[in-house]
CSV table of C-alpha atoms in Angstrom, one decimal:
chain,number,residue,atom,x,y,z
A,197,MET,CA,181.5,126.9,0.6
A,198,ALA,CA,179.5,126.8,3.8
A,199,ASP,CA,176.1,125.1,3.7
A,200,LEU,CA,173.2,124.7,6.1
A,201,ARG,CA,174.0,121.0,6.1
A,202,ASP,CA,177.3,121.9,7.9
A,203,LEU,CA,175.1,122.9,10.8
A,204,GLY,CA,173.2,119.7,10.9
A,205,LEU,CA,170.3,120.1,8.5
A,206,SER,CA,169.5,117.4,5.9
A,207,GLU,CA,169.5,118.3,2.2
A,208,TYR,CA,165.7,118.4,2.2
A,209,GLU,CA,165.5,120.5,5.4
A,210,ALA,CA,168.1,123.0,4.0
A,211,SER,CA,166.2,123.2,0.7
A,212,ALA,CA,162.8,123.8,2.4
A,213,TYR,CA,164.2,126.5,4.7
A,214,ARG,CA,165.9,128.3,1.7
A,215,ALA,CA,162.6,128.1,-0.3
A,216,LEU,CA,160.6,129.6,2.5
A,217,LEU,CA,163.0,132.6,2.6
A,218,ARG,CA,162.3,133.1,-1.1
A,219,THR,CA,158.5,132.6,-1.0
A,220,GLY,CA,157.4,134.0,2.3
A,221,PRO,CA,154.4,132.3,3.9
A,222,ALA,CA,153.6,129.1,2.0
A,223,THR,CA,151.6,125.9,2.2
A,224,ALA,CA,153.2,122.5,2.2
A,225,LYS,CA,152.2,122.0,-1.4
A,226,GLU,CA,153.6,125.4,-2.5
A,227,LEU,CA,156.8,124.7,-0.6
A,228,SER,CA,157.2,121.2,-2.2
A,229,GLU,CA,156.9,122.8,-5.7
A,230,GLU,CA,159.3,125.6,-4.8
A,231,SER,CA,161.9,123.5,-3.0
A,232,GLY,CA,161.9,120.2,-4.8
A,233,VAL,CA,161.1,118.3,-1.6
A,234,PRO,CA,158.7,115.5,-2.6
A,235,MET,CA,155.2,115.9,-1.4
A,236,GLY,CA,155.4,112.6,0.4
A,237,ARG,CA,158.3,114.0,2.5
A,238,VAL,CA,157.5,117.7,2.9
A,239,TYR,CA,155.4,117.4,6.1
A,240,ASP,CA,158.1,115.4,7.9
A,241,VAL,CA,160.7,117.9,6.7
A,242,LEU,CA,158.5,120.9,7.9
A,243,GLY,CA,157.9,119.2,11.2
A,244,SER,CA,161.6,118.7,11.7
A,245,ILE,CA,162.7,122.3,11.0
A,246,GLU,CA,159.7,123.6,13.0
A,247,SER,CA,160.9,121.5,16.0
A,248,GLN,CA,164.3,123.2,15.5
A,249,HIS,CA,162.6,126.6,15.7
A,250,LEU,CA,163.6,127.5,12.1
A,251,VAL,CA,160.1,128.0,10.9
A,252,ARG,CA,156.8,129.0,12.4
A,253,SER,CA,153.4,127.8,11.3
A,254,GLN,CA,150.0,129.4,11.1
A,255,ALA,CA,147.8,126.6,12.3
A,256,ALA,CA,144.6,128.6,12.0
A,257,SER,CA,144.8,128.9,8.3
A,258,ARG,CA,143.4,126.3,5.9
A,259,PRO,CA,145.6,125.0,4.4
A,260,LYS,CA,148.2,125.5,7.1
A,261,LYS,CA,151.0,127.9,6.1
A,262,TYR,CA,154.6,128.1,7.2
A,263,VAL,CA,157.0,131.0,7.4
A,264,ALA,CA,160.8,131.0,7.8
A,265,VAL,CA,162.5,132.5,10.9
A,266,GLU,CA,164.9,135.3,10.1
A,267,PRO,CA,168.3,133.8,9.1
A,268,GLU,CA,170.3,135.4,11.9
A,269,THR,CA,168.0,133.9,14.5
A,270,ALA,CA,167.9,130.6,12.8
A,271,LEU,CA,171.6,130.3,12.4
A,272,ASP,CA,172.1,131.2,16.1
A,273,ARG,CA,169.7,128.4,17.1
A,274,LEU,CA,171.4,125.9,14.9
A,275,LEU,CA,174.8,126.9,16.3
A,276,GLU,CA,173.6,126.6,19.9
A,277,ASP,CA,172.2,123.1,19.1
A,278,ARG,CA,175.5,122.0,17.6
A,279,LYS,CA,177.4,123.3,20.6
A,280,ARG,CA,175.1,121.5,23.0
A,281,GLU,CA,175.5,118.3,21.0
A,282,LEU,CA,179.3,118.7,21.2
A,283,ARG,CA,179.2,119.3,24.9
A,284,GLU,CA,177.1,116.2,25.4
A,285,LYS,CA,179.4,114.2,23.2
A,286,GLY,CA,182.4,115.4,25.2
A,287,ASP,CA,180.7,114.3,28.4
A,288,GLN,CA,180.0,110.9,26.9
A,289,TYR,CA,183.7,110.5,25.9
A,290,GLU,CA,184.8,111.6,29.4
A,291,ALA,CA,182.6,109.0,30.9
A,292,VAL,CA,184.0,106.3,28.6
A,293,VAL,CA,187.5,107.4,29.6
A,294,ASP,CA,186.7,107.2,33.3
A,295,GLU,CA,185.3,103.7,32.8
A,296,LEU,CA,188.2,102.5,30.7
A,297,GLU,CA,190.8,103.9,33.2
A,298,ALA,CA,189.2,101.6,35.8
A,299,ASP,CA,189.1,98.7,33.5
A,300,LEU,CA,192.4,98.8,31.7
A,301,GLN,CA,195.4,97.4,33.5
A,302,THR,CA,198.6,99.4,34.1
A,303,PRO,CA,201.3,98.0,31.8
A,304,SER,CA,204.0,95.9,33.4
A,305,GLU,CA,207.2,97.7,34.2
A,306,PRO,CA,209.7,97.4,31.3
A,307,GLU,CA,212.9,95.4,31.8
A,308,GLU,CA,216.1,97.1,33.0
A,309,GLY,CA,217.8,98.9,30.2
A,310,PHE,CA,214.6,99.4,28.1
A,311,TRP,CA,214.6,102.7,26.4
A,312,THR,CA,212.5,104.7,23.9
A,313,ALA,CA,213.1,107.9,22.1
A,314,ALA,CA,211.2,110.7,20.4
A,315,LEU,CA,212.6,112.9,17.7
A,316,GLY,CA,211.8,116.6,17.3
A,317,PRO,CA,210.6,119.2,19.8
A,318,ALA,CA,206.9,118.3,19.8
A,319,ASP,CA,207.3,114.6,20.2
A,320,SER,CA,210.1,115.1,22.7
A,321,LEU,CA,207.8,117.2,24.9
A,322,ASP,CA,205.0,114.8,24.6
A,323,LEU,CA,207.3,111.9,25.8
A,324,LEU,CA,208.5,114.0,28.7
A,325,LEU,CA,204.9,114.9,29.8
A,326,GLU,CA,203.9,111.2,29.4
A,327,ARG,CA,206.6,110.1,31.8
A,328,ILE,CA,205.8,112.9,34.3
A,329,ASP,CA,202.3,111.6,34.3
A,330,THR,CA,203.5,108.1,35.4
A,331,ALA,CA,205.4,109.3,38.5
A,332,ASP,CA,204.2,107.9,41.8
A,333,ASP,CA,206.9,109.2,44.2
A,334,SER,CA,209.2,111.8,42.9
A,335,ILE,CA,210.1,114.0,39.9
A,336,ARG,CA,213.5,115.6,39.8
A,337,LEU,CA,214.2,118.1,36.9
A,338,LEU,CA,217.5,119.5,36.0
A,339,ALA,CA,217.3,122.4,33.6
A,340,GLY,CA,220.6,123.8,32.4
A,341,PHE,CA,219.6,125.7,29.3
A,342,GLU,CA,216.6,127.0,27.4
A,343,SER,CA,216.0,125.3,24.0
A,344,THR,CA,215.1,127.6,21.1
A,345,SER,CA,213.1,124.7,19.6
A,346,PHE,CA,210.2,125.3,22.1
A,347,ASP,CA,207.8,128.1,22.6
A,348,VAL,CA,208.6,129.0,26.1
A,349,ALA,CA,205.2,130.2,27.2
A,350,ASP,CA,203.3,127.2,25.7
A,351,THR,CA,205.9,124.6,26.9
A,352,THR,CA,205.9,126.1,30.4
A,353,SER,CA,202.1,126.1,30.6
A,354,ARG,CA,201.9,122.4,29.6
A,355,ILE,CA,204.7,121.3,32.0
A,356,VAL,CA,203.2,123.3,34.9
A,357,ASP,CA,199.8,121.6,34.3
A,358,HIS,CA,201.4,118.2,34.4
A,359,LEU,CA,203.5,119.0,37.5
A,360,GLU,CA,200.5,120.3,39.3
A,361,ASP,CA,198.7,117.0,38.6
A,362,ALA,CA,201.7,115.1,39.9
A,363,LEU,CA,201.8,117.2,43.1
A,364,GLU,CA,198.1,116.5,43.6
A,365,ARG,CA,198.9,112.8,43.4
A,366,GLY,CA,201.3,113.2,46.3
A,367,VAL,CA,204.5,113.3,44.1
A,368,ASP,CA,207.4,115.4,45.3
A,369,VAL,CA,208.8,117.7,42.6
A,370,SER,CA,212.3,119.1,42.8
A,371,VAL,CA,213.5,121.5,40.2
A,372,LEU,CA,217.2,122.4,39.8
A,373,ILE,CA,218.0,125.1,37.3
A,374,SER,CA,221.3,126.8,36.3
A,375,GLN,CA,222.1,130.4,37.2
A,376,ASP,CA,222.2,131.4,33.5
A,377,LEU,CA,218.7,129.9,32.9
A,378,SER,CA,217.2,131.5,36.0
A,379,SER,CA,218.4,134.9,34.8
A,380,ASN,CA,216.9,134.5,31.4
A,381,ILE,CA,213.4,133.0,32.2
A,382,PRO,CA,210.7,135.5,31.1
A,383,ASP,CA,208.6,137.1,33.8
A,384,GLU,CA,205.4,135.5,32.5
A,385,VAL,CA,207.0,132.1,32.9
A,386,ASN,CA,208.1,132.8,36.5
A,387,GLU,CA,204.7,134.1,37.3
A,388,ARG,CA,203.1,130.9,36.0
A,389,TYR,CA,205.3,128.8,38.2
A,390,VAL,CA,204.7,131.0,41.2
A,391,ALA,CA,200.9,131.2,40.8
A,392,VAL,CA,200.4,127.4,40.4
A,393,LEU,CA,203.3,125.6,42.1
A,394,ALA,CA,205.3,127.7,44.5
A,395,GLU,CA,203.1,127.3,47.5
A,396,HIS,CA,202.7,123.6,47.2
A,397,PRO,CA,204.6,121.8,50.1
A,398,GLY,CA,205.8,119.1,47.7
A,399,TYR,CA,207.4,121.5,45.3
A,400,GLU,CA,210.9,123.2,45.6
A,401,VAL,CA,213.2,125.0,43.2
A,402,ARG,CA,216.9,125.6,43.6
A,403,ILE,CA,219.5,127.3,41.6
A,404,GLY,CA,222.7,125.3,41.0
A,405,PRO,CA,226.2,126.6,40.4
A,406,VAL,CA,226.7,124.3,37.4
A,407,VAL,CA,223.8,122.4,35.8
A,408,GLU,CA,224.6,120.8,32.4
A,409,GLY,CA,221.8,119.7,30.1
A,410,ASN,CA,218.1,119.0,30.6
A,411,VAL,CA,217.4,115.8,32.5
A,412,THR,CA,214.3,114.5,34.3
A,413,ILE,CA,214.4,111.6,36.8
A,414,VAL,CA,211.1,109.8,37.5
A,415,ASP,CA,210.7,107.8,40.7
A,416,ASP,CA,214.5,107.4,40.8
A,417,ALA,CA,214.0,104.6,38.3
A,418,GLU,CA,214.0,106.1,34.8
A,419,VAL,CA,215.7,109.1,33.2
A,420,CYS,CA,214.5,111.4,30.4
A,421,LEU,CA,217.5,112.9,28.6
A,422,GLU,CA,217.1,115.8,26.2
A,423,VAL,CA,219.5,115.4,23.3
A,424,THR,CA,220.7,118.6,21.7
A,425,ASN,CA,221.3,119.1,18.0
A,426,PRO,CA,225.0,118.7,17.4
A,427,VAL,CA,224.8,121.3,14.6
A,428,GLU,CA,222.7,123.8,16.6
A,429,PRO,CA,223.5,123.2,20.3
A,430,ASP,CA,220.7,125.4,21.6
A,431,GLU,CA,218.1,123.3,19.7
A,432,SER,CA,216.5,120.1,20.9
A,433,PHE,CA,217.0,117.1,18.7
A,434,ALA,CA,215.5,114.2,20.7
A,435,MET,CA,214.3,112.9,24.0
A,436,ILE,CA,215.5,109.5,25.3
A,437,ASP,CA,213.6,107.8,28.1
A,438,LEU,CA,215.8,105.1,29.8
A,439,HIS,CA,214.4,102.6,32.4
A,440,ASP,CA,217.5,101.6,34.3
A,441,THR,CA,217.6,101.9,38.1
A,442,THR,CA,221.4,101.7,38.2
A,443,PHE,CA,221.8,104.6,35.7
A,444,ALA,CA,219.0,106.5,37.4
A,445,ALA,CA,220.9,106.1,40.7
A,446,ASP,CA,224.1,107.5,39.2
A,447,VAL,CA,222.2,110.5,37.8
A,448,TYR,CA,220.4,111.1,41.1
A,449,GLU,CA,223.8,111.0,42.9
A,450,VAL,CA,225.0,113.9,40.8
A,451,PHE,CA,221.6,115.7,41.2
A,452,ALA,CA,221.8,115.3,45.0
A,453,GLU,CA,225.3,116.6,45.3
A,454,THR,CA,224.4,119.7,43.2
A,455,TRP,CA,221.1,120.1,45.1
A,456,THR,CA,222.9,120.3,48.4
A,457,ASP,CA,225.1,123.1,47.2
A,458,ALA,CA,222.3,124.9,45.4
A,459,ALA,CA,220.5,128.0,46.7
A,460,THR,CA,216.8,127.9,47.3
A,461,LEU,CA,214.8,130.1,44.9
A,462,ASP,CA,212.6,132.6,46.8
């Protein structure tokens, strides 16, 4: 059950505000008796909720009386205060990240033949996006089929965002897709690519006569291979990321041959 404490009030502050809603205008002593807030604490509590604009005071009366602000107004003020605190906290975290990015060292390149894998669609996509973010020179994507394991719109949006960041870093992005896949891509997906990427000079899409599987080559040094489910071939099972320049060169050679014969997508 929701409570005023969920919006940042202490137990005493919540009790005092609720009591004022019941009593109407009341002195500190009356409020202490009604709310259960100790007399030794009630003035601090009233001062706190007054500073949050949840109560108003009648300073001219002796003794001083307090009245609660209407709940709708009070809740709106509490909500705005919490939103502001979250924004400020978000800014603080972003500043910490900026400082740490400058402080933490880039990890050493893994040895030749080093590989990692992610199982399941969500982790597979996260691994692919992570590797896209490490690209310094080039990203080459071969897309032969659409996996039913992914939500196309969401996946497209996330990939486009990361490719856009790569392009802004000066990375060249080449995308080679199969004829079948190009015919089945939803209009909203095409529109997303066109709106964000199409006009960038470092981005190009071509349609290949035969493109098997989904493969990404990063900086011509590592390869991300999507592994399909052997039981359900149109579903993604895993993503393997292999750091091996020799293997990457072999994959790139196949990519380059198909790229030459492919038609530019208008």
